[in-house]
Amino acid sequence: SNEYKSYLRMPDPKRNSGPEDAIEPPVLRRKNEKITKSKEPKLTRDDGRELHELRPLFMKCGIITKAQGSVYMEMGETKLIAAIYGPREIVKREDFSLRGKVNCEFKYMPFSRKNYCNHRPELEEKVISKCISESLEGVILLEKFPKAKVDIAIQVIQDDGSCLSLALTAASVALVDAQVEIRDLVIGCTIRCLEGRPGTEGGQEEEDAEILVDPTKKEEYGPQSSYATGAGLYLAILPSLSQISALTQYGKIDPSRTQDCIEKCWEACLRLATGVKTILKSEADDVR
């Protein structure tokens, strides 16, 4: 019988043999042998990072001499400058308030992105400016300077994704450089959520969602696969107080995955906060 079994496994010269890694049909499969399913290759990023890895951070404070505080910050190829002017007196009487005010102006420079003139970024700039000012109103001790305002100017030199989160971080660092009293640093991070590949049984998903931390512009707005959802999340936290300063979601994320997305983004913010505090401490030591 052993010779007969070996005869069955011999190639037939009159038939086209299958590929070497072909799976034997169940009828001819040996006992205690499992069928191995072919798996899709894991998602890789163009810059070689892992899914939850942040881009390299660089920042330099005090680069604008006419501003009370400023910082140049870059993460990967995303580069921007944030400057603080004030607190200074409110000139218009109708804007008088016993509590200080925060004004933010976020701008893309003409050479910051490709096809700048084709999409009219004015609306996007206004939305981001409002989001930054509302996030920082609860962080700055505005009751310390009534009848005054703080102007924040942010200019994006190069846009390669995650601009909103980096702008929030840069604005809080510029406030520290301007010696404006704040409750804590604001650290922002962005994630992109890719849903799992649809399964064959009952419409259930076969793979879990992939979460890209600190996505580039291509990862943030471009589809990563045929089953990409195009959804993402912006999160800004106060790391020392363990509070959320801003939370914005775009696209559709399954409610069961929202908590996991926030946790991954929170962990990335804490890692980024450690790097920001280390650089601030080293620059303060250099000034001394």
PDB file of C-alpha atoms in Angstrom:
ATOM      1  CA  SER A   1       0.000   0.000   0.000  1.00  0.00           C
ATOM      2  CA  ASN A   2       2.933   2.351   0.623  1.00  0.00           C
ATOM      3  CA  GLU A   3       4.069   1.835  -2.962  1.00  0.00           C
ATOM      4  CA  TYR A   4       0.553   2.660  -4.135  1.00  0.00           C
ATOM      5  CA  LYS A   5       0.490   5.889  -2.108  1.00  0.00           C
ATOM      6  CA  SER A   6       3.851   6.941  -3.488  1.00  0.00           C
ATOM      7  CA  TYR A   7       2.553   6.146  -6.955  1.00  0.00           C
ATOM      8  CA  LEU A   8      -0.381   8.508  -6.405  1.00  0.00           C
ATOM      9  CA  ARG A   9       1.980  11.356  -5.533  1.00  0.00           C
ATOM     10  CA  MET A  10       4.119  10.867  -8.639  1.00  0.00           C
ATOM     11  CA  PRO A  11       3.692  13.590 -11.299  1.00  0.00           C
ATOM     12  CA  ASP A  12       1.692  12.649 -14.366  1.00  0.00           C
ATOM     13  CA  PRO A  13       3.661  13.528 -17.538  1.00  0.00           C
ATOM     14  CA  LYS A  14       0.417  13.885 -19.502  1.00  0.00           C
ATOM     15  CA  ARG A  15      -0.978  16.555 -17.160  1.00  0.00           C
ATOM     16  CA  ASN A  16       0.157  20.072 -16.319  1.00  0.00           C
ATOM     17  CA  SER A  17       1.568  19.972 -12.809  1.00  0.00           C
ATOM     18  CA  GLY A  18       0.447  22.683 -10.417  1.00  0.00           C
ATOM     19  CA  PRO A  19       2.721  25.180  -8.684  1.00  0.00           C
ATOM     20  CA  GLU A  20       5.119  23.922  -6.030  1.00  0.00           C
ATOM     21  CA  ASP A  21       3.298  25.717  -3.186  1.00  0.00           C
ATOM     22  CA  ALA A  22      -0.117  24.368  -4.217  1.00  0.00           C
ATOM     23  CA  ILE A  23      -2.402  22.952  -1.518  1.00  0.00           C
ATOM     24  CA  GLU A  24      -3.424  19.310  -1.809  1.00  0.00           C
ATOM     25  CA  PRO A  25      -7.176  18.722  -2.031  1.00  0.00           C
ATOM     26  CA  PRO A  26      -8.800  17.285   1.121  1.00  0.00           C
ATOM     27  CA  VAL A  27      -9.186  13.853  -0.487  1.00  0.00           C
ATOM     28  CA  LEU A  28      -5.429  13.373  -0.924  1.00  0.00           C
ATOM     29  CA  ARG A  29      -4.385  15.337   2.137  1.00  0.00           C
ATOM     30  CA  ARG A  30      -2.387  13.410   4.684  1.00  0.00           C
ATOM     31  CA  LYS A  31      -3.750  13.016   8.198  1.00  0.00           C
ATOM     32  CA  ASN A  32      -2.992  15.708  10.833  1.00  0.00           C
ATOM     33  CA  GLU A  33      -2.102  18.155   8.075  1.00  0.00           C
ATOM     34  CA  LYS A  34      -3.638  21.617   8.099  1.00  0.00           C
ATOM     35  CA  ILE A  35      -4.388  23.722   5.082  1.00  0.00           C
ATOM     36  CA  THR A  36      -2.408  26.966   5.227  1.00  0.00           C
ATOM     37  CA  LYS A  37      -4.291  29.999   4.002  1.00  0.00           C
ATOM     38  CA  SER A  38      -2.421  32.555   1.992  1.00  0.00           C
ATOM     39  CA  LYS A  39      -2.211  35.848   3.832  1.00  0.00           C
ATOM     40  CA  GLU A  40      -1.918  39.301   2.356  1.00  0.00           C
ATOM     41  CA  PRO A  41       1.364  41.067   3.034  1.00  0.00           C
ATOM     42  CA  LYS A  42       1.342  43.350   6.027  1.00  0.00           C
ATOM     43  CA  LEU A  43       0.830  47.046   5.400  1.00  0.00           C
ATOM     44  CA  THR A  44       4.122  48.880   5.002  1.00  0.00           C
ATOM     45  CA  ARG A  45       4.711  52.620   5.010  1.00  0.00           C
ATOM     46  CA  ASP A  46       6.651  54.450   2.351  1.00  0.00           C
ATOM     47  CA  ASP A  47       9.084  56.010   4.824  1.00  0.00           C
ATOM     48  CA  GLY A  48       9.897  52.686   6.502  1.00  0.00           C
ATOM     49  CA  ARG A  49       8.137  53.435   9.806  1.00  0.00           C
ATOM     50  CA  GLU A  50       6.055  51.009  11.780  1.00  0.00           C
ATOM     51  CA  LEU A  51       2.309  51.605  12.046  1.00  0.00           C
ATOM     52  CA  HIS A  52       2.484  53.277  15.491  1.00  0.00           C
ATOM     53  CA  GLU A  53       5.825  55.066  15.011  1.00  0.00           C
ATOM     54  CA  LEU A  54       6.135  58.867  15.012  1.00  0.00           C
ATOM     55  CA  ARG A  55       8.230  60.855  12.568  1.00  0.00           C
ATOM     56  CA  PRO A  56      11.433  62.538  13.825  1.00  0.00           C
ATOM     57  CA  LEU A  57      10.811  65.803  15.703  1.00  0.00           C
ATOM     58  CA  PHE A  58      12.884  68.975  15.492  1.00  0.00           C
ATOM     59  CA  MET A  59      12.098  72.366  17.003  1.00  0.00           C
ATOM     60  CA  LYS A  60      13.872  75.649  17.732  1.00  0.00           C
ATOM     61  CA  CYS A  61      12.468  78.436  19.914  1.00  0.00           C
ATOM     62  CA  GLY A  62      12.942  82.185  19.627  1.00  0.00           C
ATOM     63  CA  ILE A  63      13.520  82.430  15.888  1.00  0.00           C
ATOM     64  CA  ILE A  64      11.350  85.580  15.400  1.00  0.00           C
ATOM     65  CA  THR A  65      12.838  88.472  17.355  1.00  0.00           C
ATOM     66  CA  LYS A  66       9.840  90.831  17.035  1.00  0.00           C
ATOM     67  CA  ALA A  67       7.436  88.305  18.564  1.00  0.00           C
ATOM     68  CA  GLN A  68       7.073  87.689  22.286  1.00  0.00           C
ATOM     69  CA  GLY A  69       7.502  83.974  21.618  1.00  0.00           C
ATOM     70  CA  SER A  70       8.077  81.805  18.555  1.00  0.00           C
ATOM     71  CA  VAL A  71       9.070  78.326  17.501  1.00  0.00           C
ATOM     72  CA  TYR A  72      10.091  76.556  14.327  1.00  0.00           C
ATOM     73  CA  MET A  73       8.893  72.955  14.349  1.00  0.00           C
ATOM     74  CA  GLU A  74       9.051  70.088  11.933  1.00  0.00           C
ATOM     75  CA  MET A  75       7.994  66.446  11.986  1.00  0.00           C
ATOM     76  CA  GLY A  76       9.293  64.576   8.998  1.00  0.00           C
ATOM     77  CA  GLU A  77       8.610  66.795   5.999  1.00  0.00           C
ATOM     78  CA  THR A  78       5.879  68.861   7.683  1.00  0.00           C
ATOM     79  CA  LYS A  79       7.386  72.215   8.681  1.00  0.00           C
ATOM     80  CA  LEU A  80       5.794  75.307  10.209  1.00  0.00           C
ATOM     81  CA  ILE A  81       6.452  78.426  12.286  1.00  0.00           C
ATOM     82  CA  ALA A  82       4.307  79.638  15.203  1.00  0.00           C
ATOM     83  CA  ALA A  83       4.582  83.114  16.756  1.00  0.00           C
ATOM     84  CA  ILE A  84       2.904  84.767  19.748  1.00  0.00           C
ATOM     85  CA  TYR A  85       2.125  88.498  19.882  1.00  0.00           C
ATOM     86  CA  GLY A  86       0.861  89.746  23.228  1.00  0.00           C
ATOM     87  CA  PRO A  87      -0.810  89.839  25.604  1.00  0.00           C
ATOM     88  CA  ARG A  88      -1.596  93.327  24.366  1.00  0.00           C
ATOM     89  CA  GLU A  89      -4.415  95.791  24.947  1.00  0.00           C
ATOM     90  CA  ILE A  90      -7.697  95.500  23.093  1.00  0.00           C
ATOM     91  CA  VAL A  91      -8.186  98.716  21.125  1.00  0.00           C
ATOM     92  CA  LYS A  92     -11.841  98.417  20.098  1.00  0.00           C
ATOM     93  CA  ARG A  93     -14.328  99.186  22.858  1.00  0.00           C
ATOM     94  CA  GLU A  94     -16.847  96.615  21.623  1.00  0.00           C
ATOM     95  CA  ASP A  95     -14.237  93.885  22.117  1.00  0.00           C
ATOM     96  CA  PHE A  96     -13.779  94.781  25.799  1.00  0.00           C
ATOM     97  CA  SER A  97     -13.822  91.818  28.158  1.00  0.00           C
ATOM     98  CA  LEU A  98     -12.782  91.138  31.736  1.00  0.00           C
ATOM     99  CA  ARG A  99     -11.286  87.930  30.426  1.00  0.00           C
ATOM    100  CA  GLY A 100      -8.537  87.833  27.829  1.00  0.00           C
ATOM    101  CA  LYS A 101      -9.152  86.699  24.258  1.00  0.00           C
ATOM    102  CA  VAL A 102      -7.289  84.392  21.903  1.00  0.00           C
ATOM    103  CA  ASN A 103      -7.027  85.059  18.179  1.00  0.00           C
ATOM    104  CA  CYS A 104      -5.376  82.598  15.809  1.00  0.00           C
ATOM    105  CA  GLU A 105      -4.386  82.986  12.165  1.00  0.00           C
ATOM    106  CA  PHE A 106      -3.372  79.786  10.380  1.00  0.00           C
ATOM    107  CA  LYS A 107      -1.951  80.142   6.861  1.00  0.00           C
ATOM    108  CA  TYR A 108      -0.469  77.889   4.192  1.00  0.00           C
ATOM    109  CA  MET A 109       2.406  79.549   2.382  1.00  0.00           C
ATOM    110  CA  PRO A 110       2.041  79.487  -1.446  1.00  0.00           C
ATOM    111  CA  PHE A 111       4.931  77.039  -1.849  1.00  0.00           C
ATOM    112  CA  SER A 112       3.855  74.750   1.035  1.00  0.00           C
ATOM    113  CA  ARG A 113       1.950  72.236  -1.105  1.00  0.00           C
ATOM    114  CA  LYS A 114       1.497  71.151  -4.681  1.00  0.00           C
ATOM    115  CA  ASN A 115      -1.310  72.725  -6.716  1.00  0.00           C
ATOM    116  CA  TYR A 116      -1.792  75.443  -4.095  1.00  0.00           C
ATOM    117  CA  CYS A 117      -3.843  77.701  -6.384  1.00  0.00           C
ATOM    118  CA  ASN A 118      -6.241  74.987  -7.516  1.00  0.00           C
ATOM    119  CA  HIS A 119      -8.155  74.244  -4.319  1.00  0.00           C
ATOM    120  CA  ARG A 120      -8.566  77.634  -2.538  1.00  0.00           C
ATOM    121  CA  PRO A 121      -7.417  76.907   1.013  1.00  0.00           C
ATOM    122  CA  GLU A 122      -9.167  79.911   2.642  1.00  0.00           C
ATOM    123  CA  LEU A 123     -12.021  77.844   4.104  1.00  0.00           C
ATOM    124  CA  GLU A 124      -9.676  75.167   5.428  1.00  0.00           C
ATOM    125  CA  GLU A 125      -7.462  77.834   7.018  1.00  0.00           C
ATOM    126  CA  LYS A 126     -10.438  79.434   8.779  1.00  0.00           C
ATOM    127  CA  VAL A 127     -11.629  76.092  10.174  1.00  0.00           C
ATOM    128  CA  ILE A 128      -8.161  75.207  11.489  1.00  0.00           C
ATOM    129  CA  SER A 129      -7.693  78.689  12.964  1.00  0.00           C
ATOM    130  CA  LYS A 130     -10.976  78.403  14.863  1.00  0.00           C
ATOM    131  CA  CYS A 131     -10.105  74.903  16.090  1.00  0.00           C
ATOM    132  CA  ILE A 132      -6.720  76.063  17.445  1.00  0.00           C
ATOM    133  CA  SER A 133      -8.114  79.159  19.181  1.00  0.00           C
ATOM    134  CA  GLU A 134     -10.934  77.154  20.829  1.00  0.00           C
ATOM    135  CA  SER A 135      -8.476  74.477  21.982  1.00  0.00           C
ATOM    136  CA  LEU A 136      -6.147  77.014  23.600  1.00  0.00           C
ATOM    137  CA  GLU A 137      -8.821  79.144  25.275  1.00  0.00           C
ATOM    138  CA  GLY A 138      -9.179  76.595  28.053  1.00  0.00           C
ATOM    139  CA  VAL A 139      -5.414  76.197  28.446  1.00  0.00           C
ATOM    140  CA  ILE A 140      -4.280  79.815  28.718  1.00  0.00           C
ATOM    141  CA  LEU A 141      -5.009  81.566  32.028  1.00  0.00           C
ATOM    142  CA  LEU A 142      -7.032  84.325  30.363  1.00  0.00           C
ATOM    143  CA  GLU A 143      -8.268  85.701  33.689  1.00  0.00           C
ATOM    144  CA  LYS A 144      -4.696  86.842  34.385  1.00  0.00           C
ATOM    145  CA  PHE A 145      -4.830  89.603  31.765  1.00  0.00           C
ATOM    146  CA  PRO A 146      -8.278  91.250  31.365  1.00  0.00           C
ATOM    147  CA  LYS A 147      -8.817  93.822  28.597  1.00  0.00           C
ATOM    148  CA  ALA A 148      -6.080  92.098  26.592  1.00  0.00           C
ATOM    149  CA  LYS A 149      -5.700  89.573  23.786  1.00  0.00           C
ATOM    150  CA  VAL A 150      -3.173  87.033  22.591  1.00  0.00           C
ATOM    151  CA  ASP A 151      -2.558  86.760  18.846  1.00  0.00           C
ATOM    152  CA  ILE A 152      -1.212  83.486  17.473  1.00  0.00           C
ATOM    153  CA  ALA A 153       0.204  83.380  13.936  1.00  0.00           C
ATOM    154  CA  ILE A 154       1.017  80.022  12.351  1.00  0.00           C
ATOM    155  CA  GLN A 155       2.509  79.641   8.878  1.00  0.00           C
ATOM    156  CA  VAL A 156       2.977  76.261   7.216  1.00  0.00           C
ATOM    157  CA  ILE A 157       6.203  76.139   5.219  1.00  0.00           C
ATOM    158  CA  GLN A 158       5.764  72.590   3.937  1.00  0.00           C
ATOM    159  CA  ASP A 159       2.672  70.412   4.217  1.00  0.00           C
ATOM    160  CA  ASP A 160       3.269  66.667   4.408  1.00  0.00           C
ATOM    161  CA  GLY A 161       0.312  65.690   6.580  1.00  0.00           C
ATOM    162  CA  SER A 162      -0.805  66.090  10.221  1.00  0.00           C
ATOM    163  CA  CYS A 163      -0.671  69.903  10.045  1.00  0.00           C
ATOM    164  CA  LEU A 164      -3.448  70.558  12.568  1.00  0.00           C
ATOM    165  CA  SER A 165      -1.932  68.442  15.327  1.00  0.00           C
ATOM    166  CA  LEU A 166       1.558  69.857  14.769  1.00  0.00           C
ATOM    167  CA  ALA A 167       0.171  73.415  14.741  1.00  0.00           C
ATOM    168  CA  LEU A 168      -1.506  72.841  18.130  1.00  0.00           C
ATOM    169  CA  THR A 169       1.759  71.550  19.589  1.00  0.00           C
ATOM    170  CA  ALA A 170       3.766  74.428  18.102  1.00  0.00           C
ATOM    171  CA  ALA A 171       1.308  77.038  19.401  1.00  0.00           C
ATOM    172  CA  SER A 172       1.581  75.754  22.975  1.00  0.00           C
ATOM    173  CA  VAL A 173       5.401  75.672  22.771  1.00  0.00           C
ATOM    174  CA  ALA A 174       5.399  79.258  21.442  1.00  0.00           C
ATOM    175  CA  LEU A 175       3.233  80.278  24.426  1.00  0.00           C
ATOM    176  CA  VAL A 176       5.856  78.793  26.730  1.00  0.00           C
ATOM    177  CA  ASP A 177       8.567  80.732  24.893  1.00  0.00           C
ATOM    178  CA  ALA A 178       6.475  83.910  25.297  1.00  0.00           C
ATOM    179  CA  GLN A 179       6.174  83.209  29.044  1.00  0.00           C
ATOM    180  CA  VAL A 180       2.380  83.252  28.866  1.00  0.00           C
ATOM    181  CA  GLU A 181       0.861  81.383  31.797  1.00  0.00           C
ATOM    182  CA  ILE A 182      -0.774  78.131  30.696  1.00  0.00           C
ATOM    183  CA  ARG A 183      -2.146  75.150  32.584  1.00  0.00           C
ATOM    184  CA  ASP A 184      -0.173  72.598  30.589  1.00  0.00           C
ATOM    185  CA  LEU A 185       1.387  71.951  27.210  1.00  0.00           C
ATOM    186  CA  VAL A 186      -0.973  70.997  24.400  1.00  0.00           C
ATOM    187  CA  ILE A 187       0.301  68.002  22.466  1.00  0.00           C
ATOM    188  CA  GLY A 188      -1.494  66.978  19.289  1.00  0.00           C
ATOM    189  CA  CYS A 189      -1.407  63.858  17.147  1.00  0.00           C
ATOM    190  CA  THR A 190      -3.216  62.519  14.082  1.00  0.00           C
ATOM    191  CA  ILE A 191      -4.131  58.957  13.130  1.00  0.00           C
ATOM    192  CA  ARG A 192      -5.540  57.365   9.987  1.00  0.00           C
ATOM    193  CA  CYS A 193      -7.816  54.349  10.378  1.00  0.00           C
ATOM    194  CA  LEU A 194      -7.952  51.606   7.754  1.00  0.00           C
ATOM    195  CA  GLU A 195     -10.705  49.027   8.185  1.00  0.00           C
ATOM    196  CA  GLY A 196      -9.953  45.316   8.033  1.00  0.00           C
ATOM    197  CA  ARG A 197     -10.386  43.288   4.867  1.00  0.00           C
ATOM    198  CA  PRO A 198     -13.958  42.018   4.480  1.00  0.00           C
ATOM    199  CA  GLY A 199     -14.260  38.312   5.191  1.00  0.00           C
ATOM    200  CA  THR A 200     -16.209  35.724   3.293  1.00  0.00           C
ATOM    201  CA  GLU A 201     -18.431  34.406   6.058  1.00  0.00           C
ATOM    202  CA  GLY A 202     -21.423  36.471   7.067  1.00  0.00           C
ATOM    203  CA  GLY A 203     -19.878  39.716   5.882  1.00  0.00           C
ATOM    204  CA  GLN A 204     -17.657  39.835   8.932  1.00  0.00           C
ATOM    205  CA  GLU A 205     -14.212  41.334   8.728  1.00  0.00           C
ATOM    206  CA  GLU A 206     -11.301  38.940   8.604  1.00  0.00           C
ATOM    207  CA  GLU A 207      -8.622  41.355   9.757  1.00  0.00           C
ATOM    208  CA  ASP A 208      -8.573  44.070  12.385  1.00  0.00           C
ATOM    209  CA  ALA A 209      -8.317  47.724  11.492  1.00  0.00           C
ATOM    210  CA  GLU A 210      -4.863  49.123  10.874  1.00  0.00           C
ATOM    211  CA  ILE A 211      -4.139  52.423  12.624  1.00  0.00           C
ATOM    212  CA  LEU A 212      -1.473  54.694  11.134  1.00  0.00           C
ATOM    213  CA  VAL A 213      -0.036  57.121  13.693  1.00  0.00           C
ATOM    214  CA  ASP A 214       1.263  60.505  12.487  1.00  0.00           C
ATOM    215  CA  PRO A 215       0.354  59.929   8.810  1.00  0.00           C
ATOM    216  CA  THR A 216       2.012  61.732   5.942  1.00  0.00           C
ATOM    217  CA  LYS A 217      -0.096  63.656   3.458  1.00  0.00           C
ATOM    218  CA  LYS A 218      -0.302  60.642   1.151  1.00  0.00           C
ATOM    219  CA  GLU A 219      -1.357  58.386   4.042  1.00  0.00           C
ATOM    220  CA  GLU A 220      -3.797  60.939   5.475  1.00  0.00           C
ATOM    221  CA  TYR A 221      -5.770  61.659   2.318  1.00  0.00           C
ATOM    222  CA  GLY A 222      -4.905  58.879  -0.148  1.00  0.00           C
ATOM    223  CA  PRO A 223      -6.419  55.361  -0.133  1.00  0.00           C
ATOM    224  CA  GLN A 224      -4.020  52.744   1.236  1.00  0.00           C
ATOM    225  CA  SER A 225      -5.898  49.765  -0.198  1.00  0.00           C
ATOM    226  CA  SER A 226      -9.125  48.825  -1.906  1.00  0.00           C
ATOM    227  CA  TYR A 227     -10.858  48.605   1.494  1.00  0.00           C
ATOM    228  CA  ALA A 228      -9.539  51.847   3.039  1.00  0.00           C
ATOM    229  CA  THR A 229     -12.179  53.917   4.812  1.00  0.00           C
ATOM    230  CA  GLY A 230     -10.485  57.301   4.516  1.00  0.00           C
ATOM    231  CA  ALA A 231     -11.307  58.058   8.148  1.00  0.00           C
ATOM    232  CA  GLY A 232      -9.049  59.711  10.698  1.00  0.00           C
ATOM    233  CA  LEU A 233      -8.900  61.415  14.039  1.00  0.00           C
ATOM    234  CA  TYR A 234      -7.154  64.483  15.504  1.00  0.00           C
ATOM    235  CA  LEU A 235      -6.478  64.509  19.231  1.00  0.00           C
ATOM    236  CA  ALA A 236      -4.869  67.145  21.470  1.00  0.00           C
ATOM    237  CA  ILE A 237      -4.242  66.421  25.134  1.00  0.00           C
ATOM    238  CA  LEU A 238      -2.821  68.021  28.265  1.00  0.00           C
ATOM    239  CA  PRO A 239      -0.310  65.299  29.233  1.00  0.00           C
ATOM    240  CA  SER A 240       0.346  66.386  32.825  1.00  0.00           C
ATOM    241  CA  LEU A 241      -3.364  66.832  33.631  1.00  0.00           C
ATOM    242  CA  SER A 242      -4.520  63.810  31.582  1.00  0.00           C
ATOM    243  CA  GLN A 243      -7.242  65.846  29.883  1.00  0.00           C
ATOM    244  CA  ILE A 244      -8.391  66.231  26.281  1.00  0.00           C
ATOM    245  CA  SER A 245      -8.123  69.701  24.765  1.00  0.00           C
ATOM    246  CA  ALA A 246      -9.442  68.933  21.270  1.00  0.00           C
ATOM    247  CA  LEU A 247     -10.934  65.934  19.480  1.00  0.00           C
ATOM    248  CA  THR A 248     -11.926  66.003  15.814  1.00  0.00           C
ATOM    249  CA  GLN A 249     -12.920  63.097  13.587  1.00  0.00           C
ATOM    250  CA  TYR A 250     -13.222  63.017   9.820  1.00  0.00           C
ATOM    251  CA  GLY A 251     -14.731  60.187   7.817  1.00  0.00           C
ATOM    252  CA  LYS A 252     -16.613  57.199   9.202  1.00  0.00           C
ATOM    253  CA  ILE A 253     -15.107  55.047  11.966  1.00  0.00           C
ATOM    254  CA  ASP A 254     -16.953  52.087  13.420  1.00  0.00           C
ATOM    255  CA  PRO A 255     -18.075  52.933  16.986  1.00  0.00           C
ATOM    256  CA  SER A 256     -16.477  49.745  18.298  1.00  0.00           C
ATOM    257  CA  ARG A 257     -13.080  50.946  17.032  1.00  0.00           C
ATOM    258  CA  THR A 258     -13.312  54.563  18.190  1.00  0.00           C
ATOM    259  CA  GLN A 259     -12.029  53.816  21.688  1.00  0.00           C
ATOM    260  CA  ASP A 260      -9.038  51.920  20.302  1.00  0.00           C
ATOM    261  CA  CYS A 261      -8.232  54.816  17.944  1.00  0.00           C
ATOM    262  CA  ILE A 262      -8.325  57.342  20.799  1.00  0.00           C
ATOM    263  CA  GLU A 263      -6.104  55.142  22.972  1.00  0.00           C
ATOM    264  CA  LYS A 264      -3.503  54.733  20.218  1.00  0.00           C
ATOM    265  CA  CYS A 265      -3.547  58.483  19.587  1.00  0.00           C
ATOM    266  CA  TRP A 266      -3.256  59.198  23.331  1.00  0.00           C
ATOM    267  CA  GLU A 267      -0.196  56.949  23.636  1.00  0.00           C
ATOM    268  CA  ALA A 268       1.438  58.716  20.687  1.00  0.00           C
ATOM    269  CA  CYS A 269       0.748  62.117  22.289  1.00  0.00           C
ATOM    270  CA  LEU A 270       2.446  61.012  25.509  1.00  0.00           C
ATOM    271  CA  ARG A 271       5.512  59.864  23.586  1.00  0.00           C
ATOM    272  CA  LEU A 272       5.609  63.156  21.713  1.00  0.00           C
ATOM    273  CA  ALA A 273       5.194  65.128  24.949  1.00  0.00           C
ATOM    274  CA  THR A 274       8.312  63.474  26.365  1.00  0.00           C
ATOM    275  CA  GLY A 275      10.350  64.617  23.370  1.00  0.00           C
ATOM    276  CA  VAL A 276       8.963  68.170  23.456  1.00  0.00           C
ATOM    277  CA  LYS A 277       9.680  68.573  27.183  1.00  0.00           C
ATOM    278  CA  THR A 278      13.221  67.232  26.730  1.00  0.00           C
ATOM    279  CA  ILE A 279      13.988  69.772  23.995  1.00  0.00           C
ATOM    280  CA  LEU A 280      12.453  72.627  26.007  1.00  0.00           C
ATOM    281  CA  LYS A 281      14.533  71.694  29.031  1.00  0.00           C
ATOM    282  CA  SER A 282      17.751  71.544  26.991  1.00  0.00           C
ATOM    283  CA  GLU A 283      17.055  74.962  25.442  1.00  0.00           C
ATOM    284  CA  ALA A 284      16.325  76.443  28.887  1.00  0.00           C
ATOM    285  CA  ASP A 285      19.649  75.063  30.155  1.00  0.00           C
ATOM    286  CA  ASP A 286      21.459  76.636  27.187  1.00  0.00           C
ATOM    287  CA  VAL A 287      19.939  80.058  27.976  1.00  0.00           C
ATOM    288  CA  ARG A 288      21.157  79.818  31.557  1.00  0.00           C
TER     289      ARG A 288
END
